[in-house]
Structures are given as C-alpha cells and as structure tokens.
PDB file of C-alpha atoms in Angstrom:
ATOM      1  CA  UNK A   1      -2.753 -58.031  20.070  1.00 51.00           C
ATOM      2  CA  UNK A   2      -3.459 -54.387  18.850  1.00 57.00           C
ATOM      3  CA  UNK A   3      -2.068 -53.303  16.169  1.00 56.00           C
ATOM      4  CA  UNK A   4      -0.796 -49.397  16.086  1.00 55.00           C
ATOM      5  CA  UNK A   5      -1.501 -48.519  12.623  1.00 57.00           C
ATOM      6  CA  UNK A   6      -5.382 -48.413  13.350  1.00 61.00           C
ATOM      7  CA  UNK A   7      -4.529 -45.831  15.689  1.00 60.00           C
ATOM      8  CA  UNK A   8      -2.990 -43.214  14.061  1.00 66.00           C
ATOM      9  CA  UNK A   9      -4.201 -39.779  13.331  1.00 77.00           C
ATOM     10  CA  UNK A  10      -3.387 -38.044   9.946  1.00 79.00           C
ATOM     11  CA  UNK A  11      -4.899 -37.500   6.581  1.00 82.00           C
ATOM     12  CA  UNK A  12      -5.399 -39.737   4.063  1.00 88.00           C
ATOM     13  CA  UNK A  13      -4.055 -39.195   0.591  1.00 90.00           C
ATOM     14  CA  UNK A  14      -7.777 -38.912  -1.041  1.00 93.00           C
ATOM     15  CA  UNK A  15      -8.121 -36.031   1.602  1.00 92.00           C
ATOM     16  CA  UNK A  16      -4.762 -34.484   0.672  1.00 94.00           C
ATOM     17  CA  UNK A  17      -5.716 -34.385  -3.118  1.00 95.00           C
ATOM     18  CA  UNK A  18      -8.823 -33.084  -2.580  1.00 96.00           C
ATOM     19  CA  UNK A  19      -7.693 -30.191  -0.844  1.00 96.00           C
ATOM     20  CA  UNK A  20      -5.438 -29.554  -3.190  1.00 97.00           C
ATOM     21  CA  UNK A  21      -7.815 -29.381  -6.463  1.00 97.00           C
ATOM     22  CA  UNK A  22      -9.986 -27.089  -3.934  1.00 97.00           C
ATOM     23  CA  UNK A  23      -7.402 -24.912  -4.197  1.00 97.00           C
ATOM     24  CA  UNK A  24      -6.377 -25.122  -7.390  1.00 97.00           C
ATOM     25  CA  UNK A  25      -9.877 -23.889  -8.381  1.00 96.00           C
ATOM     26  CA  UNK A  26     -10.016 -21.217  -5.842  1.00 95.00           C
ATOM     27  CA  UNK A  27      -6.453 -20.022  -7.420  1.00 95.00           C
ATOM     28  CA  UNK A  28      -7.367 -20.052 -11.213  1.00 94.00           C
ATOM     29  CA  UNK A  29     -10.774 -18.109 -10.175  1.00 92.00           C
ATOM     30  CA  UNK A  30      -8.885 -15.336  -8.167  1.00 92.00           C
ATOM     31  CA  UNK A  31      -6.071 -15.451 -11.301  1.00 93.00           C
ATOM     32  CA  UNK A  32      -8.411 -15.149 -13.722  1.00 91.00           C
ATOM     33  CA  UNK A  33     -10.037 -12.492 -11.532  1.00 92.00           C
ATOM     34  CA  UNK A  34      -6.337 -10.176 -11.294  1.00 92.00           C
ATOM     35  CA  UNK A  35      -5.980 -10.678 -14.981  1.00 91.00           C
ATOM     36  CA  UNK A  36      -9.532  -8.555 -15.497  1.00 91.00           C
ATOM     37  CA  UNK A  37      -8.653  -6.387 -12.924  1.00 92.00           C
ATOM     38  CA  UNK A  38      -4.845  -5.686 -14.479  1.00 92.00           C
ATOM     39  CA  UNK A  39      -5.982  -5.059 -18.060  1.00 89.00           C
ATOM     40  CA  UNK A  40      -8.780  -2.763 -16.619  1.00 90.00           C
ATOM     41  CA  UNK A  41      -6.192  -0.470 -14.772  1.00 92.00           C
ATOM     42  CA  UNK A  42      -4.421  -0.769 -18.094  1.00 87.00           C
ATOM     43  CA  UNK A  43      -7.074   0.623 -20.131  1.00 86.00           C
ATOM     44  CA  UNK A  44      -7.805   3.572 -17.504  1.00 90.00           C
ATOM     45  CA  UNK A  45      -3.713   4.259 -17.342  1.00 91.00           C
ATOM     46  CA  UNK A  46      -3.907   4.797 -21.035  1.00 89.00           C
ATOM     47  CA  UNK A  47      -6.843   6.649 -20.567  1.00 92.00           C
ATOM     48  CA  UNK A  48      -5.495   9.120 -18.232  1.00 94.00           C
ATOM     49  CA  UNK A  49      -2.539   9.596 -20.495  1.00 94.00           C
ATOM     50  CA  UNK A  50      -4.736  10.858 -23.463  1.00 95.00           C
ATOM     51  CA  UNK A  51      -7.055  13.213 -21.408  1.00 96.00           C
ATOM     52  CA  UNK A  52      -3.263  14.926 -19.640  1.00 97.00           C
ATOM     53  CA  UNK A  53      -2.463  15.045 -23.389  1.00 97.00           C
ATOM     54  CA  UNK A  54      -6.076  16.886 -24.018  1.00 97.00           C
ATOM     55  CA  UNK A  55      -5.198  19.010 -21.445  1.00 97.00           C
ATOM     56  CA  UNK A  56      -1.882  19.984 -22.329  1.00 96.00           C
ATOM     57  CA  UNK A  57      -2.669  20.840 -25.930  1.00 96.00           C
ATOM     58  CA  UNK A  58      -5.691  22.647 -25.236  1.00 96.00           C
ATOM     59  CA  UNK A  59      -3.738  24.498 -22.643  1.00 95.00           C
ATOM     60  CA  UNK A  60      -1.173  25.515 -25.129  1.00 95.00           C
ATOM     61  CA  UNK A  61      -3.496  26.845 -27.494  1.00 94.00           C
ATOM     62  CA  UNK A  62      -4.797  28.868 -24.497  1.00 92.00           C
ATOM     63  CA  UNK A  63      -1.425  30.752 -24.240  1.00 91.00           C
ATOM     64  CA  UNK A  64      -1.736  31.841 -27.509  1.00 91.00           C
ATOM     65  CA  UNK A  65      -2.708  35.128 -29.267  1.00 90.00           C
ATOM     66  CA  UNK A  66      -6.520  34.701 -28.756  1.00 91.00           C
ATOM     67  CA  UNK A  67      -7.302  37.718 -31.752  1.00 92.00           C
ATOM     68  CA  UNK A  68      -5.410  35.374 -34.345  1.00 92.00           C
ATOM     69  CA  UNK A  69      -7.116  31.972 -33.195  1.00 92.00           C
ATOM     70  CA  UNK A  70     -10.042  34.177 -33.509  1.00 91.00           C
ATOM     71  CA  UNK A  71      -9.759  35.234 -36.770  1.00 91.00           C
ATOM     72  CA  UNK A  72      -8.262  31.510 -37.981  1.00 92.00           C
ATOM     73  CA  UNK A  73     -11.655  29.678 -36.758  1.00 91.00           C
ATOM     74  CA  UNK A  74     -14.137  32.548 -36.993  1.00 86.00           C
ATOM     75  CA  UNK A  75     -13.265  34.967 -39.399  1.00 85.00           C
ATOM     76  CA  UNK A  76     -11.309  32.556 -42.003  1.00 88.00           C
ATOM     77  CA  UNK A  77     -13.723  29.768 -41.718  1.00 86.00           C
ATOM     78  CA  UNK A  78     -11.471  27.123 -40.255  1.00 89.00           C
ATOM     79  CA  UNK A  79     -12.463  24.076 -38.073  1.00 92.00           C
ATOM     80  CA  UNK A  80      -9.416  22.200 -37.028  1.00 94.00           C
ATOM     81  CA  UNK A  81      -5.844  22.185 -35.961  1.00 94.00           C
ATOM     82  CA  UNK A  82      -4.849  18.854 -37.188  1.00 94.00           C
ATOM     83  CA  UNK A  83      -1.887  16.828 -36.589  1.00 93.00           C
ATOM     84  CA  UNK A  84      -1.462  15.249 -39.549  1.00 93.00           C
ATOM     85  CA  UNK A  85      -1.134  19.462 -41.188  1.00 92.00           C
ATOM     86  CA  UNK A  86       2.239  20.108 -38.516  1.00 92.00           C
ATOM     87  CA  UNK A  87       5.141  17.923 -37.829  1.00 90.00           C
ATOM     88  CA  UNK A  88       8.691  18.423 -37.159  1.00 89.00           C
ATOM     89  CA  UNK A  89       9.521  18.566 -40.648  1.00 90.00           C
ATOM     90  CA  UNK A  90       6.994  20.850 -41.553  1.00 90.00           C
ATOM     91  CA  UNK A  91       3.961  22.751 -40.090  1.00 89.00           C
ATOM     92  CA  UNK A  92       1.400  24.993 -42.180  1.00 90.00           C
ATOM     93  CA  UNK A  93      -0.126  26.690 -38.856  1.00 90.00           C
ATOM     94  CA  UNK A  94       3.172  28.655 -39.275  1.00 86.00           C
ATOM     95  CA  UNK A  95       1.204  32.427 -39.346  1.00 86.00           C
ATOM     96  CA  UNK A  96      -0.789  31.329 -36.421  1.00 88.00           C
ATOM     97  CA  UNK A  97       1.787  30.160 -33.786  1.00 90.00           C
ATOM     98  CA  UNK A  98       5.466  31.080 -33.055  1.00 88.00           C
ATOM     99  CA  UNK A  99       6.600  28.006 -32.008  1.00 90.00           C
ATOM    100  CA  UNK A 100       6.334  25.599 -34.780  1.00 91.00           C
ATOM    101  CA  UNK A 101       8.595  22.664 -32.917  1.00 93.00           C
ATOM    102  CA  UNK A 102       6.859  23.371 -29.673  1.00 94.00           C
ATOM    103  CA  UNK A 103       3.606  22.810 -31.483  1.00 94.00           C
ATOM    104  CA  UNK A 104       4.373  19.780 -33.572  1.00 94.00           C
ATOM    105  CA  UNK A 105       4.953  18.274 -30.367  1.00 95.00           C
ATOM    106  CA  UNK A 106       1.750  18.899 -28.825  1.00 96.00           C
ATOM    107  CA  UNK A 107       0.089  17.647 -31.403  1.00 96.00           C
ATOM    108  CA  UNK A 108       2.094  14.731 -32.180  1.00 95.00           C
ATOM    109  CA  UNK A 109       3.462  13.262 -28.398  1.00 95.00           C
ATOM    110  CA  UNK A 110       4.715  10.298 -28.032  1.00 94.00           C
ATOM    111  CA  UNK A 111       4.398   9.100 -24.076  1.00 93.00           C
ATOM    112  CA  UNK A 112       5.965   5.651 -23.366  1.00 89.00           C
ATOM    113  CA  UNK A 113       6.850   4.928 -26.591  1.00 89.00           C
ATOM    114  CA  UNK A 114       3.324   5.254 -27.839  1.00 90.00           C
ATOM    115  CA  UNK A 115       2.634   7.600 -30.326  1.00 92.00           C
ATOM    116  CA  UNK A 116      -0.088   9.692 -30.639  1.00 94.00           C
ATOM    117  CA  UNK A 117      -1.891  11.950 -32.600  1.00 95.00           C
ATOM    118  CA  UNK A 118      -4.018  15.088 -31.505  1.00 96.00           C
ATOM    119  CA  UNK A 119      -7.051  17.793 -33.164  1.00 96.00           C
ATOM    120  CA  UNK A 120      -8.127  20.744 -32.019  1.00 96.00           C
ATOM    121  CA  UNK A 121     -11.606  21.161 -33.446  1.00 96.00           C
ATOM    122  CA  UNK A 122     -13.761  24.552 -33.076  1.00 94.00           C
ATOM    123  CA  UNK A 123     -17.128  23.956 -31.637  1.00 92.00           C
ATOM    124  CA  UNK A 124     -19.252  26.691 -33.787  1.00 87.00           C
ATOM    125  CA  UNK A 125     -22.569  24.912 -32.535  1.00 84.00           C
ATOM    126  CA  UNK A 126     -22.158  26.070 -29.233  1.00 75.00           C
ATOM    127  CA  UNK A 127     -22.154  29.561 -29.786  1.00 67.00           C
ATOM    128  CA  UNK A 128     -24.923  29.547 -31.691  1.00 65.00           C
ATOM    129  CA  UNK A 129     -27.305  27.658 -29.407  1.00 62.00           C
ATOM    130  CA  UNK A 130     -30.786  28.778 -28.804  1.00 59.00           C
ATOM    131  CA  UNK A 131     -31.177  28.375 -25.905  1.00 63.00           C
ATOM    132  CA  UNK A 132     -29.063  31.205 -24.677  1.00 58.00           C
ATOM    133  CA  UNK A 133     -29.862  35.091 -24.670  1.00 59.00           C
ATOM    134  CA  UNK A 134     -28.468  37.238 -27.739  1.00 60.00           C
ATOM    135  CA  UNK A 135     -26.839  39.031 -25.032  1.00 57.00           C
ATOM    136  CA  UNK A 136     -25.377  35.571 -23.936  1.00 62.00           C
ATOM    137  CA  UNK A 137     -24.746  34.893 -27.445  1.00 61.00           C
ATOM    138  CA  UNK A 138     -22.311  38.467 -28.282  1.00 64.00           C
ATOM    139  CA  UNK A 139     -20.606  38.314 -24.594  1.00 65.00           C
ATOM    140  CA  UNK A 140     -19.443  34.801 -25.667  1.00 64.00           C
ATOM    141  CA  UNK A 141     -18.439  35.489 -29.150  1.00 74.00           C
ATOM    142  CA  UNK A 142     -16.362  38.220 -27.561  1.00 81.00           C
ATOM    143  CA  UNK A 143     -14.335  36.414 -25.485  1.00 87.00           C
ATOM    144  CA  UNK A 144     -14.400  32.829 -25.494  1.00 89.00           C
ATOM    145  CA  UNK A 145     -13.831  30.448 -28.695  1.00 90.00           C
ATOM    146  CA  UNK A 146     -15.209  26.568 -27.924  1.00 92.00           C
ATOM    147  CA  UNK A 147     -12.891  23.546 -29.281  1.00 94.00           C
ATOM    148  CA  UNK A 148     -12.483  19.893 -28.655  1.00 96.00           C
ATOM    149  CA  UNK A 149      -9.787  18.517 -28.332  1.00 96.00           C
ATOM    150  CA  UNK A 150      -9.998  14.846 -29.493  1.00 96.00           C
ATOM    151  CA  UNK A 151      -6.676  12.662 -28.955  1.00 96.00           C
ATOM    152  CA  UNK A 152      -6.413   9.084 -30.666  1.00 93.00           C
ATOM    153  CA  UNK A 153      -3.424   6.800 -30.613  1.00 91.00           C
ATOM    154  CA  UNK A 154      -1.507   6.358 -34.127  1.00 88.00           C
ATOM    155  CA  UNK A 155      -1.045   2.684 -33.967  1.00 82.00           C
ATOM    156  CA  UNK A 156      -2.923   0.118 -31.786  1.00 73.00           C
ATOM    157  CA  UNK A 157      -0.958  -3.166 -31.286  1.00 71.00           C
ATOM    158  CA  UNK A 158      -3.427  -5.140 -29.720  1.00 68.00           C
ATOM    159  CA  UNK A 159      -4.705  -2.651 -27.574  1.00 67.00           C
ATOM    160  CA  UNK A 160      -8.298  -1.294 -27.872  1.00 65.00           C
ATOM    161  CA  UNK A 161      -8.955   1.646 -30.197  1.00 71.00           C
ATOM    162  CA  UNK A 162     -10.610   4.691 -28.393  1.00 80.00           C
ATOM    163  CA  UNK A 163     -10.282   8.050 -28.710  1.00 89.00           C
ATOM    164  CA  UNK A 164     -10.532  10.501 -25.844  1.00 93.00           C
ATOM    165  CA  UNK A 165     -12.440  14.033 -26.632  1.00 95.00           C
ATOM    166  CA  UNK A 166     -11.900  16.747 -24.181  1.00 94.00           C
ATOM    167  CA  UNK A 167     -14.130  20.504 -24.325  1.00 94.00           C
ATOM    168  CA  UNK A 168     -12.316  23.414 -23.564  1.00 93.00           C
ATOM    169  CA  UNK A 169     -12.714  27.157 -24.065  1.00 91.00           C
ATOM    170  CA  UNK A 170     -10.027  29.538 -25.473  1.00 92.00           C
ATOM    171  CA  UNK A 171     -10.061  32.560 -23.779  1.00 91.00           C
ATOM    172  CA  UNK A 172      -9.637  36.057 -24.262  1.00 88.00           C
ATOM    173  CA  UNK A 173      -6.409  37.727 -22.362  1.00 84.00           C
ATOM    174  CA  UNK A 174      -8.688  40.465 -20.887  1.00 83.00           C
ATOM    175  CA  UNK A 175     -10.924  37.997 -18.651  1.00 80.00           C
ATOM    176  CA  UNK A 176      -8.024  35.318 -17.765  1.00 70.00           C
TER     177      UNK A 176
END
C-alpha cells in the first residue's frame, strides 16, 4: 500500500519562510536605498530654489540705474545690499531704488513657505586683479560692477544649513 502524501509536489513551510526573510532583506536594502535617494533630490530641489532666487535678485539689480549702483559701491564705499537693511516695513536703500516693496521682496522671498533671506555683495577684488591689463582694468571699471549674490534660508527646521553664492556682473545700459 502506497501512501499519496509521499508523493506530492509543493513547498515546504521552512522553504516558504525562507523566501520570505530573502525578501524582506532585499526590501529594507532597496527602502533604505529610496530614502537616500529622496532626501538627496530634496537637498538639490532646495538647492535649485536658492540659485533661481540668486538669479532673480541679481537680475533685478541689473535693471537698475547702473550710474547710482555705481556710485553706492564705488564711489560711497559700500559693500552690500543686505536684507536684514530693507523689509516691507521699512527699507534704507530708498535713494538707490524706486521700488522699495518690489525690492524688499527680492531680498526677503519666501518660496513654499520657506523663508529666506538674500545679499548682494560687491566684489572689489576682482577689478583690481593683477593679472589683467590696466587697459583691462579701466574698460571694466567702466562698465561692469562684480557682486555676489549669496542666498541663505532664515530658519532651518531640520534641514541642512547651506548657503548658495551666485557671481554676477551689473552692467552698464550702453553695452546690454
């Protein structure tokens, strides 16, 4: 007499639980894995958000009157356009732009609910390098004024702190 339980095909339940803590581990790798990968794109998305910002102050200051941001970082001795100097409430850059609300936002955006805080810094090293010509050195002077914009976020919650620094040139009228 055979019996018919010796016959049958199937897995056994050491074989079932095996399989399934193989892929258990294989899951918690590849989670672990998206996790890194999520919070990288995270970091770059922020990223990209403060160098736009860069970009959009630095070309608003472009649009201005390049003979008074002349004479505010060159002639007068200044070195920065700071946030923390112009907000809605009240700006002291009033004799150099028009637009005092236009330019408290610039420098003080908030994207996303995240707040943020923005300098325009003249670059006075650059003009006088060495290693460029004197006649480099006047043509410059003329007609283009070096900044950086630097952009930093006003409160961090968790996130990391960086600041993103973006060189620019303001330029004359007469060679845009």
């Amino acid at each position: 007499m055979k019996s018919g339980l010796k016959q049958e095909k199937g897995f056994t339940l050491i074989e079932v639980l095996a399989a399934i803590v193989i892929l258990s581990i294989v899951s918690l790798v590849l989670t672990s894995y998206f996790t890194n990968a999520m919070s990288y794109s995270k970091s770059n998305q922020n990223k990209t958000i403060m160098v736009n910002l860069a970009r959009n102050a630095l070309f608003y200051v472009e649009k201005q009157d390049f003979k008074e941001m002349k004479d505010y970082f060159i002639t007068k001795g200044n070195d920065a356009i700071e946030a923390e100097e112009c907000t809605l409430v009240n700006c002291s850059y009033s004799n150099l732009f028009s637009n005092m609300t236009a330019l408290a936002n610039v420098l003080n955006p908030t994207v996303n609910d995240i707040r943020y805080k923005i300098n325009i810094i003249y670059q006075p090293e650059l003009v006088d390098n060495p290693f460029t010509t004197p006649i480099d050195k006047s043509a410059v002077k003329d007609y283009l004024i070096p900044v950086k914009v630097e952009v930093r976020r006003v409160e961090n919650n968790e996130q990391p702190a960086y600041n993103v620094m973006l060189e620019g040139y303001i330029t004359d009228e007469k060679i845009r």
